[in-house]
mmCIF file of C-alpha atoms and ligand atoms in Angstrom:
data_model
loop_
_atom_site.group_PDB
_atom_site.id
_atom_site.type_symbol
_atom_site.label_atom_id
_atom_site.label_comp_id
_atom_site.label_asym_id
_atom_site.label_seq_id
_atom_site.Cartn_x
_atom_site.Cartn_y
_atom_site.Cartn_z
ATOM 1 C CA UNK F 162 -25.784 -31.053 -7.185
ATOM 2 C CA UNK F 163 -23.139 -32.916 -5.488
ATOM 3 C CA UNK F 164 -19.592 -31.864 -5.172
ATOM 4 C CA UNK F 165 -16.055 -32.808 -3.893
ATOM 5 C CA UNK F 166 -14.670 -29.441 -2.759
ATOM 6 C CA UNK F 167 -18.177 -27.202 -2.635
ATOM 7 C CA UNK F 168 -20.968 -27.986 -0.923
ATOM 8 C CA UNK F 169 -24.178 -26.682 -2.015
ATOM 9 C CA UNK F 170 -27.597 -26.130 -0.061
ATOM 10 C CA UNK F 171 -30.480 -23.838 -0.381
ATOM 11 C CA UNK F 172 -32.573 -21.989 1.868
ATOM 12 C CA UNK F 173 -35.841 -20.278 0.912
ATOM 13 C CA UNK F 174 -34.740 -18.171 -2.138
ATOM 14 C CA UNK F 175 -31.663 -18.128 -0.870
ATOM 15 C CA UNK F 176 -28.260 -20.191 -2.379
ATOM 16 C CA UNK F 177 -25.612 -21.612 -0.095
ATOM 17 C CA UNK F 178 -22.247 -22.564 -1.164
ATOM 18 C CA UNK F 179 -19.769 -23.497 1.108
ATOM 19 C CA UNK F 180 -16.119 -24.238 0.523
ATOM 20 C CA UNK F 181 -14.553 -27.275 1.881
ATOM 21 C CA UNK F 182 -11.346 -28.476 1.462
ATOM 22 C CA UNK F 183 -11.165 -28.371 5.798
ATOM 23 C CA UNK F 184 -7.511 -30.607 5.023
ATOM 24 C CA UNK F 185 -5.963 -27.652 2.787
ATOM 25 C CA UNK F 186 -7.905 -24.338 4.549
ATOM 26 C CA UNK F 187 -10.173 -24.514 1.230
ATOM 27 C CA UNK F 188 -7.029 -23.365 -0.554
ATOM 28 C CA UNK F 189 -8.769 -22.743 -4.075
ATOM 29 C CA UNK F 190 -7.500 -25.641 -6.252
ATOM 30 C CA UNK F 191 -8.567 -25.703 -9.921
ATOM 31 C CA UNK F 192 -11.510 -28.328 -9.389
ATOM 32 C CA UNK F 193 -12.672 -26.026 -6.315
ATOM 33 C CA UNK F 194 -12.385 -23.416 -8.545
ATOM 34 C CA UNK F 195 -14.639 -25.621 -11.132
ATOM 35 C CA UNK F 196 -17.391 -26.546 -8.903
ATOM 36 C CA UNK F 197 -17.653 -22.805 -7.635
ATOM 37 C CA UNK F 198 -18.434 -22.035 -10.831
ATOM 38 C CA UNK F 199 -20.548 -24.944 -11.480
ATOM 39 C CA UNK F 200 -22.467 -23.908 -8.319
ATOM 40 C CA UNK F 201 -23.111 -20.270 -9.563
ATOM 41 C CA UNK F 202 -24.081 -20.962 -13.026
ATOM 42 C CA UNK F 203 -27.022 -23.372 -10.917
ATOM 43 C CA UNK F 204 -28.022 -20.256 -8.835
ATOM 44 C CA UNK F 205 -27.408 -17.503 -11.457
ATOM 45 C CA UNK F 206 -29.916 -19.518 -13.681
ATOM 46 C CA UNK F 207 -32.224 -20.500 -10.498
ATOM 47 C CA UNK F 208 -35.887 -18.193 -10.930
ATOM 48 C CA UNK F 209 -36.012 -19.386 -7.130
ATOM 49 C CA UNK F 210 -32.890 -17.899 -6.550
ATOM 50 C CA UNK F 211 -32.417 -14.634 -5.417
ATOM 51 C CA UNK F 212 -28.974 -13.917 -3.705
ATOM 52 C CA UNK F 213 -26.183 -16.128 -3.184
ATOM 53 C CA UNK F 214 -24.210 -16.643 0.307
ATOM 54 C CA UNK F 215 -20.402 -17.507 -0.141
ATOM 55 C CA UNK F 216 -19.020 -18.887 2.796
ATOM 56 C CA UNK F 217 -16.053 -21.277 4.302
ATOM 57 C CA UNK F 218 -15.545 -23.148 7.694
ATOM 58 C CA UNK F 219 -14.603 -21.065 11.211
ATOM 59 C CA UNK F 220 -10.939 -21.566 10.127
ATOM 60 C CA UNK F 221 -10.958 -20.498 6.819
ATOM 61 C CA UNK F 222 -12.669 -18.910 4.379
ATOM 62 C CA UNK F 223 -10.200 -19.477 2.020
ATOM 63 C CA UNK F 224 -6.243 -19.758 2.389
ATOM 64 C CA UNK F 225 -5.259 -18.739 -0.856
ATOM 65 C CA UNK F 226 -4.778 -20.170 -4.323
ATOM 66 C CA UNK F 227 -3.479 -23.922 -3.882
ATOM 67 C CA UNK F 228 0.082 -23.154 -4.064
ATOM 68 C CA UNK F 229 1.051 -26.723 -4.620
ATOM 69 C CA UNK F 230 -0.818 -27.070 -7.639
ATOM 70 C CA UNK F 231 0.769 -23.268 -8.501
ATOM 71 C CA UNK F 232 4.368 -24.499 -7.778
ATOM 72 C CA UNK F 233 5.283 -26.582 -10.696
ATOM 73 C CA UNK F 234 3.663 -24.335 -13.289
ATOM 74 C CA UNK F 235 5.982 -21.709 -15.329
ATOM 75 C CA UNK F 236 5.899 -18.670 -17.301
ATOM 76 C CA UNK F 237 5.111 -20.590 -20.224
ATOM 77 C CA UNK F 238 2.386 -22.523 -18.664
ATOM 78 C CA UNK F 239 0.107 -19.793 -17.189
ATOM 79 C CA UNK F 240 0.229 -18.181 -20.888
ATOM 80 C CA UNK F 241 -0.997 -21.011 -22.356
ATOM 81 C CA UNK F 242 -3.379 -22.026 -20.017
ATOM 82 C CA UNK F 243 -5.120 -18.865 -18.267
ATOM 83 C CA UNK F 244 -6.809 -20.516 -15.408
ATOM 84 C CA UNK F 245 -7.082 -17.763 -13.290
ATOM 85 C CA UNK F 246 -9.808 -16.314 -15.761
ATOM 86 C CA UNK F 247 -11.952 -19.247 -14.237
ATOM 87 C CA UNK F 248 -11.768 -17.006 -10.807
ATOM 88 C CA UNK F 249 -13.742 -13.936 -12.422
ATOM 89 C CA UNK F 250 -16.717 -16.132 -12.554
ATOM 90 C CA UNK F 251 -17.511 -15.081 -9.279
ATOM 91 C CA UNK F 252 -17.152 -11.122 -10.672
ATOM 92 C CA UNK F 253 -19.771 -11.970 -12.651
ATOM 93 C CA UNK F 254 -22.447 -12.747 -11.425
ATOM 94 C CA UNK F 255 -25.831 -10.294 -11.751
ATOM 95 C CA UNK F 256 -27.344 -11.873 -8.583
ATOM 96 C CA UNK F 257 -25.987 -10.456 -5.587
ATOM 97 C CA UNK F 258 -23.708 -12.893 -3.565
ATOM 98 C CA UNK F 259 -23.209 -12.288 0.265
ATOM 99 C CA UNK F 260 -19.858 -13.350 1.950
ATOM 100 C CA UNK F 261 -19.446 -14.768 4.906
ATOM 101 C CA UNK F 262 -15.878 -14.907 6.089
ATOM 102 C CA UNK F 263 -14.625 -16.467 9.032
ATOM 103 C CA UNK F 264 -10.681 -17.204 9.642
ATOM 104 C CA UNK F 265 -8.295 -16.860 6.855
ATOM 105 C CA UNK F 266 -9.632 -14.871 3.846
ATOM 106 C CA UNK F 267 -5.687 -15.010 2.183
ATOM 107 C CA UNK F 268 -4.175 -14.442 -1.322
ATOM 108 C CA UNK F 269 -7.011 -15.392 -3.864
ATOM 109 C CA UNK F 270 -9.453 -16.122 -0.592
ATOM 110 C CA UNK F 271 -9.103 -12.533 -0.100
ATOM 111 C CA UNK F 272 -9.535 -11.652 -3.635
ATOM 112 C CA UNK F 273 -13.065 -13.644 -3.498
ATOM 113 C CA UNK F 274 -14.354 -12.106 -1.024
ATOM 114 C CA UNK F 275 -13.366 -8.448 -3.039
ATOM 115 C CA UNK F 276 -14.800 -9.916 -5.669
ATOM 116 C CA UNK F 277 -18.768 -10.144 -3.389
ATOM 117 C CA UNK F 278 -20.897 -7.784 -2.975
ATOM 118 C CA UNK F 279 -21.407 -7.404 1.168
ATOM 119 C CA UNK F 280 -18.794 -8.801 3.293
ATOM 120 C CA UNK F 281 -20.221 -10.053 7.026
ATOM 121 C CA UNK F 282 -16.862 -11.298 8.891
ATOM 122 C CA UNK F 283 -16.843 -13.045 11.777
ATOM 123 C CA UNK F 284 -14.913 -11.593 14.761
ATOM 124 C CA UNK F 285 -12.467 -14.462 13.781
ATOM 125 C CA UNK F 286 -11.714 -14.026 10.045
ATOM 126 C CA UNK F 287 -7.967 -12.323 9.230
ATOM 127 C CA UNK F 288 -7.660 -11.044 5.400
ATOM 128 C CA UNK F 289 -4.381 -10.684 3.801
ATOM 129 C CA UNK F 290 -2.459 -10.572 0.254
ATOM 130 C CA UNK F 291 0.478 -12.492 1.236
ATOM 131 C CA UNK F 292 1.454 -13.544 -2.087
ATOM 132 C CA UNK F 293 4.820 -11.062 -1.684
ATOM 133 C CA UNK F 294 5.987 -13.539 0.846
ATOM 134 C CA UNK F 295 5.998 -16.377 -1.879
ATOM 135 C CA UNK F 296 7.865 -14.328 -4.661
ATOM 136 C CA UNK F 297 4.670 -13.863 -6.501
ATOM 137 C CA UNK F 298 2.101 -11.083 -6.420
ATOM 138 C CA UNK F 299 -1.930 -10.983 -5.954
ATOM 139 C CA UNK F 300 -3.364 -12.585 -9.902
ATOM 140 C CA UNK F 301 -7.450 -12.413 -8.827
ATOM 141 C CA UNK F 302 -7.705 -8.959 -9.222
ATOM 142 C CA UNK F 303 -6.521 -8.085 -5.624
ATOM 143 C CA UNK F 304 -4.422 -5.006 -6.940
ATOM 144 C CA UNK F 305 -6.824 -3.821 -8.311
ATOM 145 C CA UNK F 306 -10.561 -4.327 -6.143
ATOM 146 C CA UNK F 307 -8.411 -3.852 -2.877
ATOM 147 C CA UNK F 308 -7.219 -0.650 -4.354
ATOM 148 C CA UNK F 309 -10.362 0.578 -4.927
ATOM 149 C CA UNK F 310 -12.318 -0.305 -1.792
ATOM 150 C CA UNK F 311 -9.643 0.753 0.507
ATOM 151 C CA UNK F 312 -7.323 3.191 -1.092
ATOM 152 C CA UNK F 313 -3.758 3.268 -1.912
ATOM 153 C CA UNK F 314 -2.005 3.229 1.846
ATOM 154 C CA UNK F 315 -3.369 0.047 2.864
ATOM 155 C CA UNK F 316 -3.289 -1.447 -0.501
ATOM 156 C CA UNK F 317 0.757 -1.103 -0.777
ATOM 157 C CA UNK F 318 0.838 -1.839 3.064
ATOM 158 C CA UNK F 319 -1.093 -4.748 2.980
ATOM 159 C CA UNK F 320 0.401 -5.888 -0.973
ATOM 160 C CA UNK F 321 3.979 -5.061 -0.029
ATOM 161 C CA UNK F 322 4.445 -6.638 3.162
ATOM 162 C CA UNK F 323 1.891 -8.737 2.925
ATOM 163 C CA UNK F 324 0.580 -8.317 6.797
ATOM 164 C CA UNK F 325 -2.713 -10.398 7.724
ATOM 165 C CA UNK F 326 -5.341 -7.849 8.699
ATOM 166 C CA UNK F 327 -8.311 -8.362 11.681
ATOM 167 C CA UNK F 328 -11.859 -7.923 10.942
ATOM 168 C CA UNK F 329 -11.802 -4.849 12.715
ATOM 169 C CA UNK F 330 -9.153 -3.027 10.671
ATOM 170 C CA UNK F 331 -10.830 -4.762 7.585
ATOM 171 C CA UNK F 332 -14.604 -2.995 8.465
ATOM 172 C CA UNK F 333 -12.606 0.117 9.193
ATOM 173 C CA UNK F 334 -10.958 0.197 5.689
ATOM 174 C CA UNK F 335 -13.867 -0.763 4.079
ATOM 175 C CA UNK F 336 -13.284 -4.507 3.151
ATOM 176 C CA UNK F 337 -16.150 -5.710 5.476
ATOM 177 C CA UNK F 338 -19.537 -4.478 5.431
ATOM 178 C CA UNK F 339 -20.108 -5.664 9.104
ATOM 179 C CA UNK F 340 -18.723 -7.830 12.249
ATOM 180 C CA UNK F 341 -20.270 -10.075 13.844
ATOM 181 C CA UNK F 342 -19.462 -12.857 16.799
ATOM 182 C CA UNK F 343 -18.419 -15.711 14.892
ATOM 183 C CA UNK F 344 -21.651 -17.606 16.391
ATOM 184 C CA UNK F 345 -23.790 -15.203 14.626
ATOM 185 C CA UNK F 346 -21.818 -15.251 11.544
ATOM 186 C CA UNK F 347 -24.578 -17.569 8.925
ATOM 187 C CA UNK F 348 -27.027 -16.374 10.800
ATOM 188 C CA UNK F 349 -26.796 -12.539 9.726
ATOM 189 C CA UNK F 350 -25.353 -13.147 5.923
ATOM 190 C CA UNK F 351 -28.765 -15.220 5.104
ATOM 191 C CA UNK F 352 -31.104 -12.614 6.599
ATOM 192 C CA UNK F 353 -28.795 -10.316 4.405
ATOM 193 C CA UNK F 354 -29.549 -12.601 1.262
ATOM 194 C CA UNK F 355 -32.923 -13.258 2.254
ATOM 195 C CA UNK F 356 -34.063 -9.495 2.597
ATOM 196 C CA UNK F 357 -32.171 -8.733 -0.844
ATOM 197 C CA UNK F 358 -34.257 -11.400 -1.970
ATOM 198 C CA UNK F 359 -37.501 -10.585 -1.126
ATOM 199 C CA UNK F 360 -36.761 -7.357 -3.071
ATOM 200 C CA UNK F 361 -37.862 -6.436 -6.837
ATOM 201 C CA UNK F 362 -35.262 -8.715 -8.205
ATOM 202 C CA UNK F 363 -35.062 -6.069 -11.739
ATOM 203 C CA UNK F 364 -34.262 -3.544 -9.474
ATOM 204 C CA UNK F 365 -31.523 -5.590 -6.945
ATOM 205 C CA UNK F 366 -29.700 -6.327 -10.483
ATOM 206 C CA UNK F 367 -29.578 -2.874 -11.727
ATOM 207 C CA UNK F 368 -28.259 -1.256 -8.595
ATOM 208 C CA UNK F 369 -25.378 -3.731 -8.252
ATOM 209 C CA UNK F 370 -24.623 -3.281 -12.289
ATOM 210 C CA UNK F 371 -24.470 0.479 -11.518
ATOM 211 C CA UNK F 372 -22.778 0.209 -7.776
ATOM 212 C CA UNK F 373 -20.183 -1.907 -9.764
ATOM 213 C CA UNK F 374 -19.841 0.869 -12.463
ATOM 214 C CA UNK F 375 -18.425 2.993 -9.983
ATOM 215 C CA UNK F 376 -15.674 0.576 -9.702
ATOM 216 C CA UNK F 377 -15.189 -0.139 -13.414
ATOM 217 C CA UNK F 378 -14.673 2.880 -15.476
ATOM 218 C CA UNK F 379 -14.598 7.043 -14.974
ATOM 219 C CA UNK F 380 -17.032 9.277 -13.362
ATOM 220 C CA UNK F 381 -18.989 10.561 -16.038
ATOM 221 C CA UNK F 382 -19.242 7.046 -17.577
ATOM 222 C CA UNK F 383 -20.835 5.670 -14.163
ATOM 223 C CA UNK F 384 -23.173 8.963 -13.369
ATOM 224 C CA UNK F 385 -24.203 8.581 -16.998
ATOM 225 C CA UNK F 386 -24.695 4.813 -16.348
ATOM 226 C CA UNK F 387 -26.635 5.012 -12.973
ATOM 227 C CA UNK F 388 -29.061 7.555 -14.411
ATOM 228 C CA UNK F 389 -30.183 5.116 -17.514
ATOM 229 C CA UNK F 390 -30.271 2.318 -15.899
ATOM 230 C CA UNK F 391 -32.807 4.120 -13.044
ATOM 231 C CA UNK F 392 -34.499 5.560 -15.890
ATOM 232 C CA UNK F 393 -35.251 2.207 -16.883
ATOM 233 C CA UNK F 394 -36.523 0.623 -13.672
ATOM 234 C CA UNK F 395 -39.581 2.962 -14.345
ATOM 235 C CA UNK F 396 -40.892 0.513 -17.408
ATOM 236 C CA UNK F 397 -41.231 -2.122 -14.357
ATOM 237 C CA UNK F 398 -44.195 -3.202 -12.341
ATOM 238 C CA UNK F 399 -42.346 -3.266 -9.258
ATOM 239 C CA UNK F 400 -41.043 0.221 -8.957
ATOM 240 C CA UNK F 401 -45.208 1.087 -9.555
ATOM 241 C CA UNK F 402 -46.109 -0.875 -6.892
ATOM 242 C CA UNK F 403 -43.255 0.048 -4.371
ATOM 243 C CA UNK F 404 -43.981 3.300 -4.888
ATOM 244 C CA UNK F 405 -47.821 2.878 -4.712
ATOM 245 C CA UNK F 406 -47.287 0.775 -1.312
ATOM 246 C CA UNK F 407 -45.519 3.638 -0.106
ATOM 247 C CA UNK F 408 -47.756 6.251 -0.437
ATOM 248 C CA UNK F 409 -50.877 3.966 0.498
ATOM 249 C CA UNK F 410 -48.650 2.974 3.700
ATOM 250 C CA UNK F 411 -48.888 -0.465 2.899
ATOM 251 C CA UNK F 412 -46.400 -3.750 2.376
ATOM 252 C CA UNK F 413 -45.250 -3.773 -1.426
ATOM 253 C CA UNK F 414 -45.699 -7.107 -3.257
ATOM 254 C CA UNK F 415 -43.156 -7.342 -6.050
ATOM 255 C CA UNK F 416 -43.361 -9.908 -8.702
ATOM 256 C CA UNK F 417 -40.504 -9.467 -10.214
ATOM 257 C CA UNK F 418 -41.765 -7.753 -13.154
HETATM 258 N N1 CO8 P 1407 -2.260 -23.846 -0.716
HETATM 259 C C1 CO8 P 1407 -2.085 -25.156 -0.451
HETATM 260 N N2 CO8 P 1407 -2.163 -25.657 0.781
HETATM 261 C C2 CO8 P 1407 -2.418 -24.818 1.794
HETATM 262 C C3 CO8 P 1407 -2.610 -23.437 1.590
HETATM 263 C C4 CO8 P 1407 -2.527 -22.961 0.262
HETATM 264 N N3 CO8 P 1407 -2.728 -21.672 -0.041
HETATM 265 N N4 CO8 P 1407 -2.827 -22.856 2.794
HETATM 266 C C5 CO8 P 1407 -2.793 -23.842 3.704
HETATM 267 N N5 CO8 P 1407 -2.542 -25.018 3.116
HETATM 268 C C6 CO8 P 1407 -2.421 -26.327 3.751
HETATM 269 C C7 CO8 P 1407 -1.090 -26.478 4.467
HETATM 270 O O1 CO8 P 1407 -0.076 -26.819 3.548
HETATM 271 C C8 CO8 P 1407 -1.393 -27.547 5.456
HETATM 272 O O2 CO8 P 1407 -1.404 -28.787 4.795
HETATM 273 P P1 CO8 P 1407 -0.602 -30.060 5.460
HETATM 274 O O3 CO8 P 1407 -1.326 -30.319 6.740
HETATM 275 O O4 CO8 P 1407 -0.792 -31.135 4.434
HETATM 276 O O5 CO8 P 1407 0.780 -29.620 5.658
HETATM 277 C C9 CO8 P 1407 -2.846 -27.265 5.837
HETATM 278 O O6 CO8 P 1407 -3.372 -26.455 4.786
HETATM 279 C C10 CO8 P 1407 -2.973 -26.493 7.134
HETATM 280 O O7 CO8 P 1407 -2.161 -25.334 7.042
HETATM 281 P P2 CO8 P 1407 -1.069 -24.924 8.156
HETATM 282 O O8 CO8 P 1407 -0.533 -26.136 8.840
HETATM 283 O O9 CO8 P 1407 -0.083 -24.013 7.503
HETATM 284 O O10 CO8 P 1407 -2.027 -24.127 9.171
HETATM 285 P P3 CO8 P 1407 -1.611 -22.959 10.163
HETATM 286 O O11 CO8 P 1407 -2.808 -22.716 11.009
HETATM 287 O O12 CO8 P 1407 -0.306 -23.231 10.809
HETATM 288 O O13 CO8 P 1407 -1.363 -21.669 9.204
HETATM 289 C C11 CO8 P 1407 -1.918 -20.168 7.399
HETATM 290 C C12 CO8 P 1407 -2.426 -21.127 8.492
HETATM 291 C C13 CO8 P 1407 -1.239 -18.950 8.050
HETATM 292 C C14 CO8 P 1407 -3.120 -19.721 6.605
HETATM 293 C C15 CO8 P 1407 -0.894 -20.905 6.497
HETATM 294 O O14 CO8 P 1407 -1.460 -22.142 6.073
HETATM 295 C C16 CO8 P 1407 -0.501 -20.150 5.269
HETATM 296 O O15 CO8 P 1407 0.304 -19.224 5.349
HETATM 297 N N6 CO8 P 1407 -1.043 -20.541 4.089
HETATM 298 C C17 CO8 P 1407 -0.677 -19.934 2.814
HETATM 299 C C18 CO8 P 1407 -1.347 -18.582 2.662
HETATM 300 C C19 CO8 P 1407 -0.902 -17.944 1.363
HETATM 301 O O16 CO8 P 1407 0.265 -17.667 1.137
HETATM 302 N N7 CO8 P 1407 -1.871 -17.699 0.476
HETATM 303 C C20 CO8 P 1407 -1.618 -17.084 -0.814
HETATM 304 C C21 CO8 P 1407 -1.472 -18.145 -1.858
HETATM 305 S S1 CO8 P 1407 -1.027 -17.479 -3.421
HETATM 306 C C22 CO8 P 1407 -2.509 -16.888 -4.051
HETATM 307 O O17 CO8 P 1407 -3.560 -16.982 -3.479
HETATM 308 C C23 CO8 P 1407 -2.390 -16.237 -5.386
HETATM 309 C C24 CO8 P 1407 -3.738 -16.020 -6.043
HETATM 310 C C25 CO8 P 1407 -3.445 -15.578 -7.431
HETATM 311 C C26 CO8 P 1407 -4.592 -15.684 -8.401
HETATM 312 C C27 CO8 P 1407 -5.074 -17.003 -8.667
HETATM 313 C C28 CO8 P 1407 -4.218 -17.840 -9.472
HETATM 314 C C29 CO8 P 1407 -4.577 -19.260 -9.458
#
């Protein structure tokens, strides 16, 4: 696969796909947006694959929606034309995808990463929903995923005034999974992707269906949820043999069955 604005790579079972528009801070036009997509329908339909790794350059992950390609359009126009329903490709995906966010992670960068499933940041990256500053508001779903990973005080704080944030006050709100010196930034989000997958791949899918339930609907509904879908992961081979390799102190070989 060759792209303008992605580029794509592979490593073991593991995708890459890196943004780069380095001119514009990979501000997400709509063919960026395009060949994102593009790239994850490859990997999503990849047997080989087995996680994904999102990732930018050490300036920016990604600086936003392209706001000159936003500035022209009207009322009218986004009605008739939804393109920010292209974004929630990303949402969903049932392979995991890892991001790895150094720099600016702003506006609809920000609402990317929300939209992965692990955040590594680099000591470097900054996240922010500055879209207030620019008369508009966050459109990728940042009201809402922000909201729910990080609670209502610094969803209005970081909405309304739209503040950048550092990766430290982003892994202590609970945007970012971990940080990591910017050097060792690739380096720890593919042994992420590579140890999710070496996993049972049946069971890595079910557990982020049923992690994501939690942020999709009401208690009850996700308990209810969870419990069928581990139910089910006892009709696979793989939970036999992890649980047989555990109890015979021994490495379990999944096959993804
Ligand atoms: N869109 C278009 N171009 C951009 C963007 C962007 N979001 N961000 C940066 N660029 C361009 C700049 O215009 C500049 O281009 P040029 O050299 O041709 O003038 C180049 O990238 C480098 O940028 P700066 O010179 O500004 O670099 P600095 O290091 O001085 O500043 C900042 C970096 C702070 C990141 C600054 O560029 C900035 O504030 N960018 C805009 C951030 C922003 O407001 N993002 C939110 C955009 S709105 C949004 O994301 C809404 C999403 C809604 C859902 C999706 C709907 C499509």
């Amino acid at each position: 696969m060759s792209f303008e604005t992605v580029i794509v790579e592979r490593q073991a079972a593991v995708g890459i796909i890196r943004l780069n528009r380095p001119k514009a801070l990979n501000a997400l036009s709509l063919q960026l947006v395009a060949e994102l997509n593009q790239a994850l329908d490859a990997f999503e339909t990849d047997p080989e694959i087995g996680a994904v790794v999102l990732t930018g350059s050490d300036k920016a992950f990604a600086a936003g929606a392209d706001i000159r390609e936003m500035q022209p359009l009207s009322y009218v126009d986004l009605l008739a034309d939804d393109f920010v329903a292209a974004w929630e490709r990303l949402a969903r995906m049932t392979k995991p995808v890892v991001a790895a966010v150094a720099g600016f992670a702003l506006g609809g960068g920000c609402e990317l990463a929300l939209m992965c499933d692990i955040v590594i940041a680099a000591d470097t990256a900054k996240f922010g929903q500055p879209e207030i500053t620019l008369g508009l508001m966050p459109g990728a779903g940042g009201t809402q995923r922000l909201a729910r990973a990080v609670g209502k005080a610094k969803t209005m704080d970081m909405v309304l005034t739209g503040r950048m944030i550092d990766a430290a006050e982003a892994e202590r709100i609970g945007i970012v999974s971990r940080v990591v010196p910017s050097a060792e930034l690739m380096e720890t989000a593919l042994a992420v992707a590579t140890r999710i997958a070496a996993l049972s791949q049946p069971s890595v899918r079910l557990a982020k269906e049923a992690v994501n339930r939690a942020f999709e609907g009401g208690l009850a509904d996700g308990i209810r949820t969870e419990r069928r879908l581990f139910q089910s992961l006892f009709a696979t081979e793989d939970a036999r043999e992890g649980m047989a390799a555990f109890t015979e102190k021994r490495v379990p070989h999944f096959r993804n069955r």
